[in-house]
């Protein structure tokens, strides 16, 4: 998600991408996807920049960003932990898993740990219902997460050593 | 290489057949004479198996085969989902037609040595029937009553190789449409076949195509709705990942029949593997001249572009989806005008769901009559269900319409987990309802599900058992619709919030009988006044649970208890006289709410009790701690 490029390089990359598109305004969502991929989130100034570049009101950009849950206006931690809240996971203990993660990370869903290491979020169904309940860390699915000990072991893999 | 005509497509098909030859044994083709046939090992690449380590298994397989010097005689593939997620990761060996379940990377060397070198099946990895203890190498009971039409190629062909799709009759239906059928004949075929939309509402597909074709315009659009957002549904994902070309071919057929040269696939950004496979498929189709100008030498031009969703359930509604493709907020608008009249960029647009599209090439090839013979009077063909929840065999199942819930849950699904009692089946996701035991034997089709207060929806089928609280389940779905309400109409934006509040009150033991009346009244108002399908169907989970499980609501309100023991505020843990005073529970209690002297009966301080249940889990004396 994030890399070591400087903010200027981010802006340059984004501009290049926008310039490469034949129809700009109708591709607003694709542009926002790209921007979130390079910035990790969609800060105000980036939204403003996109609005100017596309010659549309910034309210329109904000309206789209705030509508879709995939877009975030808050920076995320280094690792994003998601708990699947699909129905299959729900009936097999997703709520308990979420509470346990909130406990272990000492944050609520939607928040980021003070050391910026983990962001805890929820999502709806990743299609791994056979493994319910599941948690997803940086896109990797961990299934049958019932025991606090197992959850702790998964999180430990993402903590820096020492 | 661009294919210039049908002849070239057929030559390519004949050449490509050898790619899948080893797997044809499954189809009943005699492969015994084909000595020296390269063996194929298929490693399930479905979401469940993938998450539980199938890529690693494929990797180890390649290494082991290399070491055994078998790499040129045996090929490893990762096709789409086999469907039997419960027993994953799974692998299949062909032409032997042997399936191994719950394979770990450590099992690979045994499989290579015993099966591939010594020619003996690895007994312990074969599927075992939990009741009879019988082992099955093939014909696993899970698949017995299934009929795979939409999923015909999923888990069978390599999805990243167009040649395998072509070998499996791919793009033959397109050729038939382009050279042997008129657009009206294609539409008629669909109408006669009785195919209805698999996305939820069940509108006849042929009629939708006809409406779109009839609308005068210089351009029309075909949209594939791949914004599968129902929690607990993953059938469209399996088709996109396991057989992307079937969706492309069906969109081409729609383009030719309706008179459109541009298609869009609106796919969830949360499905990166599906997006990856679609990109490869589109590129390969362009390379072979199956997308682009003058397809197969005809005068038909068609191309497909991918559009990504961004996490909004309401975008599954066609007008909202169209606004989203246009780059706006995905809010629905009033119909009419229907998309078939005025859709994307104001042009006539036909929106079809993934599973609907996957059915179309076989219908064209095998004929409307063949398809119309399958299913019930008004619901033809098959339906794919994502079977999950408290059922033994979680997985993806495709059954003829009219199959009963009992056959799906207790036959294919193998019954309820841990011998618990079945309570209800939830179909149709947040728009559907809960079906109680008394309807287990009614055949499933669009009409019968509606009649019992649920709906087909996209095909999520969640099994609930005695430990599930129906009020809590209704609340779960309302939380979902409340979250996902786009906010455009008051009925849905405010209504779902009020419904959720009342349910919250009931689960916390603060409900009154008057609340039940208000719930029902408000549900019906929302049903009548919400703008789109999401809002209109949002009350269904409440209405169906109120209808069939009213006693549970009453227990919460009048008796202040939760019969399933789920709603925490209503629970009470108590230590009985059976307590031997071992102190295990007291040590485990996170709030130190349990006290007592050694070898004496302990007590729980109800003020401090969090109702976490840790004490009960620790207790080794039957009946010493009770929950009520």
PDB file of N, CA and C in Angstrom, chain A residues 85-127:
ATOM      1  N   UNK A  85     -17.831  -9.989   8.964  1.00  0.00           N
ATOM      2  CA  UNK A  85     -19.109  -9.928   9.661  1.00  0.00           C
ATOM      3  C   UNK A  85     -20.223 -10.452   8.767  1.00  0.00           C
ATOM      4  N   UNK A  86     -19.880 -11.325   7.833  1.00  0.00           N
ATOM      5  CA  UNK A  86     -20.899 -11.968   7.000  1.00  0.00           C
ATOM      6  C   UNK A  86     -21.752 -12.875   7.874  1.00  0.00           C
ATOM      7  N   UNK A  87     -22.886 -13.304   7.334  1.00  0.00           N
ATOM      8  CA  UNK A  87     -23.824 -14.075   8.145  1.00  0.00           C
ATOM      9  C   UNK A  87     -23.223 -15.385   8.652  1.00  0.00           C
ATOM     10  N   UNK A  88     -22.471 -16.074   7.769  1.00  0.00           N
ATOM     11  CA  UNK A  88     -21.921 -17.373   8.163  1.00  0.00           C
ATOM     12  C   UNK A  88     -20.948 -17.194   9.326  1.00  0.00           C
ATOM     13  N   UNK A  89     -20.112 -16.157   9.258  1.00  0.00           N
ATOM     14  CA  UNK A  89     -19.171 -15.894  10.348  1.00  0.00           C
ATOM     15  C   UNK A  89     -19.925 -15.435  11.593  1.00  0.00           C
ATOM     16  N   UNK A  90     -20.973 -14.643  11.387  1.00  0.00           N
ATOM     17  CA  UNK A  90     -21.740 -14.131  12.528  1.00  0.00           C
ATOM     18  C   UNK A  90     -22.312 -15.269  13.359  1.00  0.00           C
ATOM     19  N   UNK A  91     -22.901 -16.276  12.684  1.00  0.00           N
ATOM     20  CA  UNK A  91     -23.509 -17.364  13.459  1.00  0.00           C
ATOM     21  C   UNK A  91     -22.452 -18.320  14.023  1.00  0.00           C
ATOM     22  N   UNK A  92     -21.222 -18.174  13.561  1.00  0.00           N
ATOM     23  CA  UNK A  92     -20.174 -19.033  14.118  1.00  0.00           C
ATOM     24  C   UNK A  92     -19.202 -18.246  15.005  1.00  0.00           C
ATOM     25  N   UNK A  93     -19.649 -17.081  15.481  1.00  0.00           N
ATOM     26  CA  UNK A  93     -18.861 -16.409  16.518  1.00  0.00           C
ATOM     27  C   UNK A  93     -17.995 -15.229  16.095  1.00  0.00           C
ATOM     28  N   UNK A  94     -18.402 -14.491  15.034  1.00  0.00           N
ATOM     29  CA  UNK A  94     -17.611 -13.347  14.593  1.00  0.00           C
ATOM     30  C   UNK A  94     -17.599 -12.226  15.639  1.00  0.00           C
ATOM     31  N   UNK A  95     -18.721 -12.078  16.346  1.00  0.00           N
ATOM     32  CA  UNK A  95     -18.838 -11.017  17.342  1.00  0.00           C
ATOM     33  C   UNK A  95     -17.798 -11.232  18.459  1.00  0.00           C
ATOM     34  N   UNK A  96     -17.673 -12.485  18.865  1.00  0.00           N
ATOM     35  CA  UNK A  96     -16.717 -12.849  19.905  1.00  0.00           C
ATOM     36  C   UNK A  96     -15.283 -12.576  19.427  1.00  0.00           C
ATOM     37  N   UNK A  97     -15.042 -12.921  18.173  1.00  0.00           N
ATOM     38  CA  UNK A  97     -13.720 -12.696  17.583  1.00  0.00           C
ATOM     39  C   UNK A  97     -13.402 -11.206  17.547  1.00  0.00           C
ATOM     40  N   UNK A  98     -14.416 -10.398  17.172  1.00  0.00           N
ATOM     41  CA  UNK A  98     -14.203  -8.952  17.110  1.00  0.00           C
ATOM     42  C   UNK A  98     -13.891  -8.418  18.510  1.00  0.00           C
ATOM     43  N   UNK A  99     -14.666  -8.860  19.505  1.00  0.00           N
ATOM     44  CA  UNK A  99     -14.420  -8.391  20.876  1.00  0.00           C
ATOM     45  C   UNK A  99     -13.029  -8.779  21.349  1.00  0.00           C
ATOM     46  N   UNK A 100     -12.606  -9.991  21.001  1.00  0.00           N
ATOM     47  CA  UNK A 100     -11.295 -10.461  21.428  1.00  0.00           C
ATOM     48  C   UNK A 100     -10.191  -9.617  20.776  1.00  0.00           C
ATOM     49  N   UNK A 101     -10.375  -9.290  19.492  1.00  0.00           N
ATOM     50  CA  UNK A 101      -9.379  -8.459  18.806  1.00  0.00           C
ATOM     51  C   UNK A 101      -9.335  -7.064  19.418  1.00  0.00           C
ATOM     52  N   UNK A 102     -10.528  -6.517  19.739  1.00  0.00           N
ATOM     53  CA  UNK A 102     -10.575  -5.188  20.360  1.00  0.00           C
ATOM     54  C   UNK A 102      -9.833  -5.218  21.697  1.00  0.00           C
ATOM     55  N   UNK A 103     -10.003  -6.344  22.373  1.00  0.00           N
ATOM     56  CA  UNK A 103      -9.345  -6.556  23.650  1.00  0.00           C
ATOM     57  C   UNK A 103      -7.828  -6.603  23.516  1.00  0.00           C
ATOM     58  N   UNK A 104      -7.386  -7.438  22.580  1.00  0.00           N
ATOM     59  CA  UNK A 104      -5.945  -7.641  22.432  1.00  0.00           C
ATOM     60  C   UNK A 104      -5.246  -6.411  21.855  1.00  0.00           C
ATOM     61  N   UNK A 105      -5.927  -5.727  20.931  1.00  0.00           N
ATOM     62  CA  UNK A 105      -5.294  -4.551  20.311  1.00  0.00           C
ATOM     63  C   UNK A 105      -5.572  -3.281  21.107  1.00  0.00           C
ATOM     64  N   UNK A 106      -6.487  -3.374  22.055  1.00  0.00           N
ATOM     65  CA  UNK A 106      -6.892  -2.248  22.896  1.00  0.00           C
ATOM     66  C   UNK A 106      -7.409  -1.066  22.080  1.00  0.00           C
ATOM     67  N   UNK A 107      -8.094  -1.356  20.991  1.00  0.00           N
ATOM     68  CA  UNK A 107      -8.771  -0.318  20.213  1.00  0.00           C
ATOM     69  C   UNK A 107     -10.145  -0.847  19.813  1.00  0.00           C
ATOM     70  N   UNK A 108     -11.003   0.047  19.350  1.00  0.00           N
ATOM     71  CA  UNK A 108     -12.322  -0.362  18.855  1.00  0.00           C
ATOM     72  C   UNK A 108     -12.218  -0.533  17.337  1.00  0.00           C
ATOM     73  N   UNK A 109     -13.188  -1.269  16.774  1.00  0.00           N
ATOM     74  CA  UNK A 109     -13.226  -1.409  15.321  1.00  0.00           C
ATOM     75  C   UNK A 109     -13.307  -0.025  14.690  1.00  0.00           C
ATOM     76  N   UNK A 110     -12.525   0.208  13.643  1.00  0.00           N
ATOM     77  CA  UNK A 110     -12.506   1.515  13.002  1.00  0.00           C
ATOM     78  C   UNK A 110     -11.341   2.374  13.481  1.00  0.00           C
ATOM     79  N   UNK A 111     -10.637   1.903  14.516  1.00  0.00           N
ATOM     80  CA  UNK A 111      -9.535   2.708  15.064  1.00  0.00           C
ATOM     81  C   UNK A 111      -8.167   2.107  14.706  1.00  0.00           C
ATOM     82  N   UNK A 112      -7.147   2.910  14.959  1.00  0.00           N
ATOM     83  CA  UNK A 112      -5.770   2.479  14.701  1.00  0.00           C
ATOM     84  C   UNK A 112      -4.989   2.525  16.012  1.00  0.00           C
ATOM     85  N   UNK A 113      -4.119   1.553  16.215  1.00  0.00           N
ATOM     86  CA  UNK A 113      -3.340   1.544  17.462  1.00  0.00           C
ATOM     87  C   UNK A 113      -2.424   2.764  17.513  1.00  0.00           C
ATOM     88  N   UNK A 114      -2.099   3.264  18.729  1.00  0.00           N
ATOM     89  CA  UNK A 114      -1.274   4.471  18.848  1.00  0.00           C
ATOM     90  C   UNK A 114       0.086   4.327  18.156  1.00  0.00           C
ATOM     91  N   UNK A 115       0.632   3.107  18.108  1.00  0.00           N
ATOM     92  CA  UNK A 115       1.925   2.935  17.434  1.00  0.00           C
ATOM     93  C   UNK A 115       1.781   2.785  15.917  1.00  0.00           C
ATOM     94  N   UNK A 116       0.542   2.996  15.421  1.00  0.00           N
ATOM     95  CA  UNK A 116       0.295   2.943  13.975  1.00  0.00           C
ATOM     96  C   UNK A 116       0.530   1.589  13.339  1.00  0.00           C
ATOM     97  N   UNK A 117       0.546   0.534  14.152  1.00  0.00           N
ATOM     98  CA  UNK A 117       0.866  -0.777  13.612  1.00  0.00           C
ATOM     99  C   UNK A 117      -0.382  -1.463  13.031  1.00  0.00           C
ATOM    100  N   UNK A 118      -1.495  -1.401  13.789  1.00  0.00           N
ATOM    101  CA  UNK A 118      -2.702  -2.106  13.349  1.00  0.00           C
ATOM    102  C   UNK A 118      -3.908  -1.169  13.237  1.00  0.00           C
ATOM    103  N   UNK A 119      -4.698  -1.374  12.181  1.00  0.00           N
ATOM    104  CA  UNK A 119      -6.025  -0.765  12.105  1.00  0.00           C
ATOM    105  C   UNK A 119      -7.019  -1.915  12.139  1.00  0.00           C
ATOM    106  N   UNK A 120      -8.041  -1.784  12.965  1.00  0.00           N
ATOM    107  CA  UNK A 120      -9.048  -2.842  13.058  1.00  0.00           C
ATOM    108  C   UNK A 120     -10.316  -2.405  12.335  1.00  0.00           C
ATOM    109  N   UNK A 121     -10.770  -3.226  11.398  1.00  0.00           N
ATOM    110  CA  UNK A 121     -11.990  -2.895  10.661  1.00  0.00           C
ATOM    111  C   UNK A 121     -12.861  -4.140  10.521  1.00  0.00           C
ATOM    112  N   UNK A 122     -14.097  -3.929  10.067  1.00  0.00           N
ATOM    113  CA  UNK A 122     -14.944  -5.089   9.788  1.00  0.00           C
ATOM    114  C   UNK A 122     -15.337  -5.052   8.321  1.00  0.00           C
ATOM    115  N   UNK A 123     -15.616  -6.204   7.749  1.00  0.00           N
ATOM    116  CA  UNK A 123     -16.125  -6.235   6.373  1.00  0.00           C
ATOM    117  C   UNK A 123     -17.169  -7.329   6.247  1.00  0.00           C
ATOM    118  N   UNK A 124     -17.800  -7.371   5.083  1.00  0.00           N
ATOM    119  CA  UNK A 124     -18.903  -8.308   4.881  1.00  0.00           C
ATOM    120  C   UNK A 124     -18.511  -9.398   3.913  1.00  0.00           C
ATOM    121  N   UNK A 125     -18.302 -10.557   4.408  1.00  0.00           N
ATOM    122  CA  UNK A 125     -18.129 -11.770   3.610  1.00  0.00           C
ATOM    123  C   UNK A 125     -16.971 -11.753   2.619  1.00  0.00           C
ATOM    124  N   UNK A 126     -16.019 -12.605   2.865  1.00  0.00           N
ATOM    125  CA  UNK A 126     -14.925 -12.780   1.906  1.00  0.00           C
ATOM    126  C   UNK A 126     -15.064 -14.114   1.172  1.00  0.00           C
ATOM    127  N   UNK A 127     -16.177 -14.805   1.398  1.00  0.00           N
ATOM    128  CA  UNK A 127     -16.424 -16.044   0.670  1.00  0.00           C
ATOM    129  C   UNK A 127     -15.678 -17.248   1.229  1.00  0.00           C
TER     130      UNK A 127
END
